[in-house]
Short mmCIF file of C-alpha atoms in Angstrom, two decimals:
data_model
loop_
_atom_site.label_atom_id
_atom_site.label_comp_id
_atom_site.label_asym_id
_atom_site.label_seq_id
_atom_site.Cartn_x
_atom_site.Cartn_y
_atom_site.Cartn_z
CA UNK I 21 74.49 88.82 86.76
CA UNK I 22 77.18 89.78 89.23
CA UNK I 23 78.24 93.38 88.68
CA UNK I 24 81.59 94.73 89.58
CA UNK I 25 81.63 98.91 89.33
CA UNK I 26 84.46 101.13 89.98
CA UNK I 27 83.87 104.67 90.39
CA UNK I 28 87.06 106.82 89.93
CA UNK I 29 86.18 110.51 90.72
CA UNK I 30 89.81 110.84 92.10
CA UNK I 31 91.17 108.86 89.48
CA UNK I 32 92.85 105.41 90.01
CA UNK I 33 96.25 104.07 91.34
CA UNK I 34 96.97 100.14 91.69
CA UNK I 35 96.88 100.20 95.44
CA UNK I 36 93.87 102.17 95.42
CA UNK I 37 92.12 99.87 93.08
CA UNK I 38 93.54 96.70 95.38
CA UNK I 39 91.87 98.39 98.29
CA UNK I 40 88.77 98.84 97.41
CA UNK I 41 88.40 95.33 95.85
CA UNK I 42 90.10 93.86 99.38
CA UNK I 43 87.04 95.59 101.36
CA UNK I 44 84.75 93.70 98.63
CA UNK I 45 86.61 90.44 99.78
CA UNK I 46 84.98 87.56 102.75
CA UNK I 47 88.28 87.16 104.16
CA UNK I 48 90.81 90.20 103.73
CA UNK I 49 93.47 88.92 106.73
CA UNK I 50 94.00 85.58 104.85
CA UNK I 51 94.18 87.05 100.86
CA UNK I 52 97.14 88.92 102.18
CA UNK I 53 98.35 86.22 103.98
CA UNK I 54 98.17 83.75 101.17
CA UNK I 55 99.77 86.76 98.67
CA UNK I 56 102.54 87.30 100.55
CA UNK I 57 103.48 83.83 99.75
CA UNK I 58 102.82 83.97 96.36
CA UNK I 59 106.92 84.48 95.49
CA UNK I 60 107.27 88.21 94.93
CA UNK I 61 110.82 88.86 95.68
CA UNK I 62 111.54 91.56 99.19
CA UNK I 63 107.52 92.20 98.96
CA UNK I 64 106.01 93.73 102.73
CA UNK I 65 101.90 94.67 102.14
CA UNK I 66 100.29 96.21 105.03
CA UNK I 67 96.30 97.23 104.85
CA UNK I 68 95.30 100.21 107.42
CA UNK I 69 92.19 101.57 107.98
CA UNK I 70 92.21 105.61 106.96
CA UNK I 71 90.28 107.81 106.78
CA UNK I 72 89.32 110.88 103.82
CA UNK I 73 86.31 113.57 104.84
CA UNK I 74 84.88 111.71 107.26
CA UNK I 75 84.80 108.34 105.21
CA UNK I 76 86.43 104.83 106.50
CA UNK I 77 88.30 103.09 103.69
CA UNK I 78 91.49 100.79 103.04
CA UNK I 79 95.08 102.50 102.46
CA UNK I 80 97.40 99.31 101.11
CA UNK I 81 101.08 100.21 101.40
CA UNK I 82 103.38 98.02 98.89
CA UNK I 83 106.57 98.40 100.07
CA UNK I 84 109.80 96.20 98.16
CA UNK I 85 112.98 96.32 100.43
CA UNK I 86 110.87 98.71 102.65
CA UNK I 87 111.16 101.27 99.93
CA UNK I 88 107.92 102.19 98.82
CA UNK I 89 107.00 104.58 94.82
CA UNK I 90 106.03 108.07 95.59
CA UNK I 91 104.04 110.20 92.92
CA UNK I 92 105.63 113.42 93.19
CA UNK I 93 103.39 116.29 92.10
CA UNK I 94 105.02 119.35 91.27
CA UNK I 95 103.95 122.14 92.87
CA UNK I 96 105.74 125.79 91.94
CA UNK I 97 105.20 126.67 95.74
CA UNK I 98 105.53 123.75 97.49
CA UNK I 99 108.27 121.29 95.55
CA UNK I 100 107.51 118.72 97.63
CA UNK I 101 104.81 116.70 96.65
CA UNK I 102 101.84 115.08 98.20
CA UNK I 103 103.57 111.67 98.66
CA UNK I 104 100.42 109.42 97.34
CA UNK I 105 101.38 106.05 97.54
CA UNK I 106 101.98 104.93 93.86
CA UNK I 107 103.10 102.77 91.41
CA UNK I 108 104.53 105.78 89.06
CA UNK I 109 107.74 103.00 87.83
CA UNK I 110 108.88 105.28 84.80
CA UNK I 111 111.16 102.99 82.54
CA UNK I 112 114.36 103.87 80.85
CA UNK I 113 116.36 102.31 78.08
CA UNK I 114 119.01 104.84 78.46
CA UNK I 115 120.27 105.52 82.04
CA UNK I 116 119.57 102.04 84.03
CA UNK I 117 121.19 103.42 87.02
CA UNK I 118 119.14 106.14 87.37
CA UNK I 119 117.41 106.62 90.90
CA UNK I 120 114.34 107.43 91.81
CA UNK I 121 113.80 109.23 94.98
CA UNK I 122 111.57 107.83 97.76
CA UNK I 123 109.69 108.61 100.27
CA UNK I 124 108.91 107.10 103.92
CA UNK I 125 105.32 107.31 104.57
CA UNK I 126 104.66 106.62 108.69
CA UNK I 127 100.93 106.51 109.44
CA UNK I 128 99.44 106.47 113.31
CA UNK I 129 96.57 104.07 111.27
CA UNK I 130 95.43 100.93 113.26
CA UNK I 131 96.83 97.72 110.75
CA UNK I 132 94.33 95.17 109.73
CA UNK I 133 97.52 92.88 109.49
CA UNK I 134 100.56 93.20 108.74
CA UNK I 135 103.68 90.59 108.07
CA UNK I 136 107.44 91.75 108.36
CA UNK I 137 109.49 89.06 106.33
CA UNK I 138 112.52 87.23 108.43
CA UNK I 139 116.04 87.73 107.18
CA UNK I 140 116.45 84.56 105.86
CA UNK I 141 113.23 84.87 103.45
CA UNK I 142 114.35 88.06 102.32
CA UNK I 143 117.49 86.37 101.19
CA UNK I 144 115.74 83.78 99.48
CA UNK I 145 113.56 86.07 97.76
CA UNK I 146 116.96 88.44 96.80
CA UNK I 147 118.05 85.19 94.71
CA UNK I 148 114.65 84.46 93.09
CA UNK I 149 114.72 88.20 92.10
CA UNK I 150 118.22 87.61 90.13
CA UNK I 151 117.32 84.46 88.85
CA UNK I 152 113.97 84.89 87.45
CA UNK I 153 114.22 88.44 85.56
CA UNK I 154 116.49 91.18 84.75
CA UNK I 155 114.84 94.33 84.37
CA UNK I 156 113.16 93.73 81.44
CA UNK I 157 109.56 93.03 80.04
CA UNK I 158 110.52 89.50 79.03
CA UNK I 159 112.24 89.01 82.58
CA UNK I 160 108.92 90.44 84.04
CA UNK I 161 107.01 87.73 82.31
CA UNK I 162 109.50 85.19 83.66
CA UNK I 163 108.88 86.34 86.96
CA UNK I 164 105.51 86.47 86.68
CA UNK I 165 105.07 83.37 85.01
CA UNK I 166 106.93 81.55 88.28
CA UNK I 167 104.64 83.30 91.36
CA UNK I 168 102.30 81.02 92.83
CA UNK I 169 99.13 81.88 91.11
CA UNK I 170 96.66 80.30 88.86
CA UNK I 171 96.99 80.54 85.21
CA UNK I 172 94.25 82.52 84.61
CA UNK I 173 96.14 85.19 87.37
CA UNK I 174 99.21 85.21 85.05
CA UNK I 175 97.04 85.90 82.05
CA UNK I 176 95.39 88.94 83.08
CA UNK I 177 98.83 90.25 84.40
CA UNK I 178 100.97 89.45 81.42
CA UNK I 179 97.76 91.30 79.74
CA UNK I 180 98.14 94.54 81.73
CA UNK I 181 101.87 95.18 81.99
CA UNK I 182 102.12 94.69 78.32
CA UNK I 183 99.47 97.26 77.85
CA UNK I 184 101.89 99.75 80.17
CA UNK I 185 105.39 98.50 78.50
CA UNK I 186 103.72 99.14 74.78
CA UNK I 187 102.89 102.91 76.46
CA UNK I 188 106.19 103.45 77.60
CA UNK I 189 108.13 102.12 74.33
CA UNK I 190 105.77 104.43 72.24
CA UNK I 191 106.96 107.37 74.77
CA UNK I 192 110.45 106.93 74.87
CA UNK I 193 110.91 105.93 71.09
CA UNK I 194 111.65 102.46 71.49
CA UNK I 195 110.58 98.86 71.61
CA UNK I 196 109.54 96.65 74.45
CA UNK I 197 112.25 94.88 74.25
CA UNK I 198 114.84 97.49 75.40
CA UNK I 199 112.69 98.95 77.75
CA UNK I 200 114.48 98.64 81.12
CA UNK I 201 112.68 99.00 84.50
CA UNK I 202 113.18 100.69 87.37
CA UNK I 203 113.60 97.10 90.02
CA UNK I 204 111.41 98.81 93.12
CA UNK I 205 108.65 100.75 90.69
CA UNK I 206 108.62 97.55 88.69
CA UNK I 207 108.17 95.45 91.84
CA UNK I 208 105.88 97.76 93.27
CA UNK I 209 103.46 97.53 90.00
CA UNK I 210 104.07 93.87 89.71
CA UNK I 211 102.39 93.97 93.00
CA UNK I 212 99.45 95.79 92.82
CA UNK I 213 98.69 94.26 89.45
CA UNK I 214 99.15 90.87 90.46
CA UNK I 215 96.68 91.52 93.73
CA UNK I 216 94.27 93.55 91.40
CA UNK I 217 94.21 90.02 89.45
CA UNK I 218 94.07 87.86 92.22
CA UNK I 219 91.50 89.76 93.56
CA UNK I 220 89.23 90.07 90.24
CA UNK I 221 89.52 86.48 90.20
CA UNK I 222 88.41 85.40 93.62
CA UNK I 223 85.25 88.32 93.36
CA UNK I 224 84.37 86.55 90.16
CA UNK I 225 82.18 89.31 88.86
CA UNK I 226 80.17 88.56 85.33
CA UNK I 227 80.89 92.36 84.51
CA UNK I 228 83.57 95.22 85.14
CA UNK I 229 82.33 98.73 84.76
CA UNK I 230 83.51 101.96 85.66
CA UNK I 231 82.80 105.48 85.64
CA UNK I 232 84.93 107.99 83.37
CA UNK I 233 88.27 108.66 85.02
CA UNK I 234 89.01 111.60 86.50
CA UNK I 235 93.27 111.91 85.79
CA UNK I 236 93.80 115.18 87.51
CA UNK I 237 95.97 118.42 86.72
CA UNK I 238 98.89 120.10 86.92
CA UNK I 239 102.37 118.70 86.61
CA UNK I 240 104.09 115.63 88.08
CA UNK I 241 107.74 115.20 88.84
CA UNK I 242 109.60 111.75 87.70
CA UNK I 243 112.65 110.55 87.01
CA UNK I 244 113.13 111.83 83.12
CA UNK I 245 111.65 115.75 85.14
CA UNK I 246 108.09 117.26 85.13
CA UNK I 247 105.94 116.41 82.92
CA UNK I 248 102.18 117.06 82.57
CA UNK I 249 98.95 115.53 83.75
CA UNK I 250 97.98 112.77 82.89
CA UNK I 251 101.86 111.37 82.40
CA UNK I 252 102.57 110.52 78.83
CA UNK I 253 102.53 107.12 79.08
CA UNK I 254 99.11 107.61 81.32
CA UNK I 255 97.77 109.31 78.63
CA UNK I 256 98.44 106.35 75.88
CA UNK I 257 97.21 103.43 77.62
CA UNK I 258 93.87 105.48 78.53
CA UNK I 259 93.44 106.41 74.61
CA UNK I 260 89.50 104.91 74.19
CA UNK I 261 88.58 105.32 77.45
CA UNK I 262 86.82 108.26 79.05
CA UNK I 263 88.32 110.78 80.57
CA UNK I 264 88.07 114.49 82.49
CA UNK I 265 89.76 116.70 83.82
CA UNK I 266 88.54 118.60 86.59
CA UNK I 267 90.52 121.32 89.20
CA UNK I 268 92.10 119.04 91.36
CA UNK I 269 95.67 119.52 90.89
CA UNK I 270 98.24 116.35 90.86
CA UNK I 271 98.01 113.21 89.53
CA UNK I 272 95.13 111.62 90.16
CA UNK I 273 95.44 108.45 87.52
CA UNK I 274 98.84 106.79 87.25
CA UNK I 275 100.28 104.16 84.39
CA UNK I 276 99.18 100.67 86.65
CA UNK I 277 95.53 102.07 87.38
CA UNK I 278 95.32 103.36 83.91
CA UNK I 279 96.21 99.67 82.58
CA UNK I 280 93.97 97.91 85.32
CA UNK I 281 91.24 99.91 84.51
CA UNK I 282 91.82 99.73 80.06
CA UNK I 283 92.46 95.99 80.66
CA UNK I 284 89.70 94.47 82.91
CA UNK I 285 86.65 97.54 82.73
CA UNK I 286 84.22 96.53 79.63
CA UNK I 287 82.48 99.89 79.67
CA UNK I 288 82.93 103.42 81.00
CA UNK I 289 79.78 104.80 82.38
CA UNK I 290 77.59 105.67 84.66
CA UNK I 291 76.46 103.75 87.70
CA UNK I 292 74.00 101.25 86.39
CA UNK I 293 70.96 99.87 87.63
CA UNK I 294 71.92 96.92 90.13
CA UNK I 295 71.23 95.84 93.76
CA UNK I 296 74.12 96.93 95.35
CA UNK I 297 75.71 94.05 97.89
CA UNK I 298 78.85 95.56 99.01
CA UNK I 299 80.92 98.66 99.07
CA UNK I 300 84.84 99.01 99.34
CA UNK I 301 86.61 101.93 99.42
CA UNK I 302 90.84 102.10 98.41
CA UNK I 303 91.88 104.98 99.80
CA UNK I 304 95.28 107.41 98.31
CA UNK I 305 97.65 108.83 100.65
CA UNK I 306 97.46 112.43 99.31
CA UNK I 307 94.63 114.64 100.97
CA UNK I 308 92.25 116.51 98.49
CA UNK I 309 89.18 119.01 99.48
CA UNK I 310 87.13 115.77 97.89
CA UNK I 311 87.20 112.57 99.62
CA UNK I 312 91.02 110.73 97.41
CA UNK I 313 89.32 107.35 96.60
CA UNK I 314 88.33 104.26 94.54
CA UNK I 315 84.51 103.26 95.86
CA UNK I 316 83.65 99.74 94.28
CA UNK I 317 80.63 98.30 94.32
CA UNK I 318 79.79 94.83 93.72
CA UNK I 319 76.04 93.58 93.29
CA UNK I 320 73.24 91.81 91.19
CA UNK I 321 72.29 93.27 88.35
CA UNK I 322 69.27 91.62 85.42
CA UNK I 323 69.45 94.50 82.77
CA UNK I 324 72.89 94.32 80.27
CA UNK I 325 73.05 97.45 78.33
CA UNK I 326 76.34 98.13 76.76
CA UNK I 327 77.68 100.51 73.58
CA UNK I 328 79.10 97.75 70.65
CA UNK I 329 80.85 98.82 67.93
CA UNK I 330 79.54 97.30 64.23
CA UNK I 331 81.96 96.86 61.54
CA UNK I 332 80.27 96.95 58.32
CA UNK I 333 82.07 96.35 54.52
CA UNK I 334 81.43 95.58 50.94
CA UNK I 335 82.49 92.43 49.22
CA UNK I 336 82.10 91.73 45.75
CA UNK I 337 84.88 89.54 44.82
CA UNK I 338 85.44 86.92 47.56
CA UNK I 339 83.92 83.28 47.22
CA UNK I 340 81.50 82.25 50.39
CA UNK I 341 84.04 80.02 51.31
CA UNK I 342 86.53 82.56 52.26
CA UNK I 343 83.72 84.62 53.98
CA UNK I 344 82.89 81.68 55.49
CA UNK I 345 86.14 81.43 56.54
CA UNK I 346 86.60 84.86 57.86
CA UNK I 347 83.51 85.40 59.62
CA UNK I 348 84.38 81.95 62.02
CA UNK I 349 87.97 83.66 62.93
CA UNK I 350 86.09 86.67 63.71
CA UNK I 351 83.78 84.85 65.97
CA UNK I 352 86.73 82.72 67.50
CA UNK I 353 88.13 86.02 68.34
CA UNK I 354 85.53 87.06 70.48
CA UNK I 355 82.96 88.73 67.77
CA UNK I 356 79.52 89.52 69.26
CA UNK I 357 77.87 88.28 66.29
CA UNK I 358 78.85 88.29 62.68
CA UNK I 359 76.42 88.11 59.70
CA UNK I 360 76.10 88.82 55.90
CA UNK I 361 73.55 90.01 53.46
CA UNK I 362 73.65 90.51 49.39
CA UNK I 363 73.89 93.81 48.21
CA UNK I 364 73.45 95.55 44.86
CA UNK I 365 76.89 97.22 43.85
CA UNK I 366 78.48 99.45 40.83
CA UNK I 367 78.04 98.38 37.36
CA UNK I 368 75.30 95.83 38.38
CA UNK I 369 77.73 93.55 40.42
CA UNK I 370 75.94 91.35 43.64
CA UNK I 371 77.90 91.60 46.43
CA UNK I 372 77.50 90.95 49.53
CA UNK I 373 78.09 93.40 52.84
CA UNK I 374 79.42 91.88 55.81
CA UNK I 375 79.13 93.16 59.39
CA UNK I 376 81.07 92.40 62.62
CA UNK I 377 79.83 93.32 66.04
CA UNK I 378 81.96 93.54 68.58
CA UNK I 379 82.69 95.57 72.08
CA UNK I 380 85.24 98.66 71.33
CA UNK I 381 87.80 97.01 73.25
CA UNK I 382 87.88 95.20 70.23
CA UNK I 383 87.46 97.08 67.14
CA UNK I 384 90.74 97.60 66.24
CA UNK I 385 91.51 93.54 66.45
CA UNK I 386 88.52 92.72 64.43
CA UNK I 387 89.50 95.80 61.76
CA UNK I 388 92.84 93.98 61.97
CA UNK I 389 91.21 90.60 60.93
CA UNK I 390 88.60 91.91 58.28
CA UNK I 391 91.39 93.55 56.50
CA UNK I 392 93.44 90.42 56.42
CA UNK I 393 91.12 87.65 55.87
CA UNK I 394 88.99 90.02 53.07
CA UNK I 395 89.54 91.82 50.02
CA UNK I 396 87.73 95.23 51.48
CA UNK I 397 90.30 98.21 51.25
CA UNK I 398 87.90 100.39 53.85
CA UNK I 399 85.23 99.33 56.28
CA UNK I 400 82.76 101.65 58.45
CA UNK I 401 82.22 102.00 62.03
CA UNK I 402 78.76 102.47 64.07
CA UNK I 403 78.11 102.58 67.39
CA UNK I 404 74.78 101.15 68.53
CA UNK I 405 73.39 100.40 72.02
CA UNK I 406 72.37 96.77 72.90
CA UNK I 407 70.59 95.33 75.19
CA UNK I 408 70.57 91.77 76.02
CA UNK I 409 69.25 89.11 78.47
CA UNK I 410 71.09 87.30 80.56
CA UNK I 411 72.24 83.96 80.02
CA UNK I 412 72.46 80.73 81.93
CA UNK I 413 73.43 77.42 81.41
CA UNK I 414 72.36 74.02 82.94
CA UNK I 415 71.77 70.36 82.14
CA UNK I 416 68.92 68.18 81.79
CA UNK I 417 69.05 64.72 81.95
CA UNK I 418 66.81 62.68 79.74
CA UNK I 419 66.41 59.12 78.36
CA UNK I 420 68.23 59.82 75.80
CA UNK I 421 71.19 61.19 77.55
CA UNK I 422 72.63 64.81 78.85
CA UNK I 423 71.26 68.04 77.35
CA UNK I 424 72.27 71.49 77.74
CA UNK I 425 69.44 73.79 78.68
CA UNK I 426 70.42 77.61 77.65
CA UNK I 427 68.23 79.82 79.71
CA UNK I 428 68.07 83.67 79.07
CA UNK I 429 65.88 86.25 81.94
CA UNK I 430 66.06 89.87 82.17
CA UNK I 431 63.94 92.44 81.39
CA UNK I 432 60.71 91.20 83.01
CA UNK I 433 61.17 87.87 81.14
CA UNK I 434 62.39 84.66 81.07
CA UNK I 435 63.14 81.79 78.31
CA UNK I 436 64.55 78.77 77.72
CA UNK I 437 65.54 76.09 74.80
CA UNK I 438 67.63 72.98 74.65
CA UNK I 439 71.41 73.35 73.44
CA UNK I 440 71.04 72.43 69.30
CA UNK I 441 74.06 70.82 69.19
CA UNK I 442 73.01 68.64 71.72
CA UNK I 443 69.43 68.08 70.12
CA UNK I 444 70.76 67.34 66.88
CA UNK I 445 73.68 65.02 68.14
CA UNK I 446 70.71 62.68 69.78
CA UNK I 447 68.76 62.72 67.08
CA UNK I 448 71.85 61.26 64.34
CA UNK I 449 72.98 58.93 67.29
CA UNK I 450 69.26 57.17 67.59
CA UNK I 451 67.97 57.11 64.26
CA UNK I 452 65.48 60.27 65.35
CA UNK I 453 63.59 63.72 63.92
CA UNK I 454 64.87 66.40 65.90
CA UNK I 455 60.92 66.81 66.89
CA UNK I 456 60.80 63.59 68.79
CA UNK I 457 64.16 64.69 70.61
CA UNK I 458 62.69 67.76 71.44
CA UNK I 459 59.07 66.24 72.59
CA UNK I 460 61.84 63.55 74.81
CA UNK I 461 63.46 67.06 76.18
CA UNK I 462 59.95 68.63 77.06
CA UNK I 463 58.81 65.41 78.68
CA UNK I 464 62.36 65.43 81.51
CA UNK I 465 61.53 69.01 81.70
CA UNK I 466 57.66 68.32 83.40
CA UNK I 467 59.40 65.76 85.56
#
């Protein structure tokens, strides 16, 4: 199993996060090359090398019209800020021609590459950007949906802004839909998130884990004033996840690593047991006394532990063909496993309980579905560890025709059996028991 871990002591920004996965990358010079192309409107990505207590990482500037988003933290001696390179794009349904203030950030660095767009590009790239959105989370999705990526790309980012636009309607008391945002933090963010998929896509890892996010302290300046760390609308995409707090003061965890990190991470914990491959480091702008990076490691690990949630209620006046019915939509929406047993219930009624297992990225969609698709008015929540092999899948080719082969290892073991589907699908088609189909199976299998 190919293991992707993020370790966020300093927290997490988008271009951090891009960083460290571009180190993890064969061929850095031509990702960039192929993403500036991908139709981002007045986009300019540079990747430097830089350096953070003594360690050699990647700083990636975004920069849209050469401006670039600045996390201001606000310091009651120094007002200034760190300048941390950021994608802090507070929205606003109220003042759209409010301005955020920027900063230039000049660096000595050595590039790894860089590309300066040509006039007329930048021209072309000014009409896309008035053509294909306005501001808004639906013209965001329009833009999106037009770059030159795969589907799967515009998935995952469609997936993450909405997790930041349904933060930042909840803070400023509206909906999505009249959220307006700022064009260069919404460019900027667009940016990173889009390279954070692209990148997730190409590194292909079976798992995303990370270690509890550390968001920081203090007080950070924006557009609406100062507000406290983590931001509000930080602090309401990261609800489920873990979280500290530790001295360091500013903003360690913005609203775009917050989403990358809620949207793509399967489990916050601690670094698990794999054979490390590769390390990348994304490195922040701001200087801390600790080292102000993402380290990502990507390697091969057998051994799948992970906390699952179980959703457990009482039934005792449904037919089984409407549990029947509910359990399948559970499992088509990405259930672990669901499975029933008869209970005993008041005044000498049979029921029958019904549990869901699921990851806790899902729990509140599967309570969602349970309470729709049953009669239960409550349901009950454990958390369990599990442990599971891995899984493979190949095909065998017999007399008889294709057959999948599921294979499972991990653990200090390793099994195998034929795909039933398949098995049972020969069997009707030629008039056999499913133990000659099997004994046909075993018999390709020696070959």
């Amino acid at each position: 199993m190919k293991v992707l871990y993020l370790e966020c002591n300093m927290g997490a920004a988008g271009d951090m996060i891009m960083a460290a996965l571009l180190e993890l990358h064969s061929n850095p010079e031509d990702f960039l090359r192929r993403f500036r192309d991908i139709g981002i409107p007045n986009l300019d990505i540079t990747a430097k090398k830089s350096f953070k207590c003594g360690i050699s990482g990647t700083h990636v500037k975004v920069a849209i019209n050469g401006y670039q988003e600045e996390s201001l933290d606000h310091n009651h001696d120094n007002d200034h800020g760190h300048g941390r390179s950021h994608d802090h794009h507070h929205h606003n349904h109220d003042h759209e021609n409010e301005h955020h203030s920027h900063d230039h950030e000049h660096s000595h660095d050595h590039e790894h590459s860089h590309d300066h767009h040509s006039n007329e590009h930048d021209q072309h790239n000014n009409e896309n950007y008035s053509h294909d959105h306005d501001g808004t989370f639906r013209g965001i999705g329009h833009l999106i949906n037009h770059l030159d990526v795969s589907d799967t790309v515009k998935k995952y980012a469609m997936g993450v802004y909405k997790l930041i636009a349904d933060a930042e309607s909840q803070v400023h008391g509206t909906t999505i839909e009249r959220i307006h945002f700022h064009e260069v933090g919404e460019m900027d963010a667009v940016a990173d998130i889009v390279g954070v998929c692209m990148l997730i896509e190409e590194l292909a890892p079976d798992v995303i884990l990370a270690s509890p996010i550390n968001v920081g302290s203090g007080h950070v300046r924006c557009s609406h004033g100062i507000l406290p760390v983590p931001a509000p609308a930080t602090a309401l995409i990261l609800r489920g996840v873990t979280i500290y707090s530790d001295t360091t003061k500013g903003e360690l965890c913005t609203p775009t690593g917050a989403a990358l990190l809620k949207y793509f991470v399967g489990k916050f914990c601690s670094l698990p047991i794999m054979i490390v491959q590769s390390l990348g480091y994304g490195m922040g702008s701001k200087d801390f006394e600790k080292a102000n990076c993402v380290r990502a490691y990507i390697g091969q690990s057998d051994a799948m532990i992970e906390d699952v949630t179980e959703l457990v209620c009482n039934l005792d006046d449904m037919t089984p063909e409407s549990i029947a019915f509910a359990a399948q939509l559970l499992f088509d929406e990405g259930a672990l496993d669901v499975y029933t047993y008869p209970i005993g219930m008041k005044k000498g009624r049979t029921g029958i309980s019904l549990t869901c297992m699921c990851r806790a990225s899902d729990r509140d969609k599967m309570l969602a579905l349970i309470f729709k698709h049953t009669t239960t008015l409550g349901a009950r929540e454990y958390v369990s560890r599990r442990f599971a092999l891995q899984k493979e899948e190949s095909v065998l080719q017999t007399r008889l025709g294709p057959v999948r082969i599921k294979t499972s290892h991990g653990f200090g073991t390793k099994k195998s059996k034929p795909e039933y589907k398949d098995v049972s699908k020969i069997a009707a088609e030629n008039n056999l028991s499913i133990s000659d189909v099997l004994g046909v199976i075993a018999g390709a299998s020696a070959r």
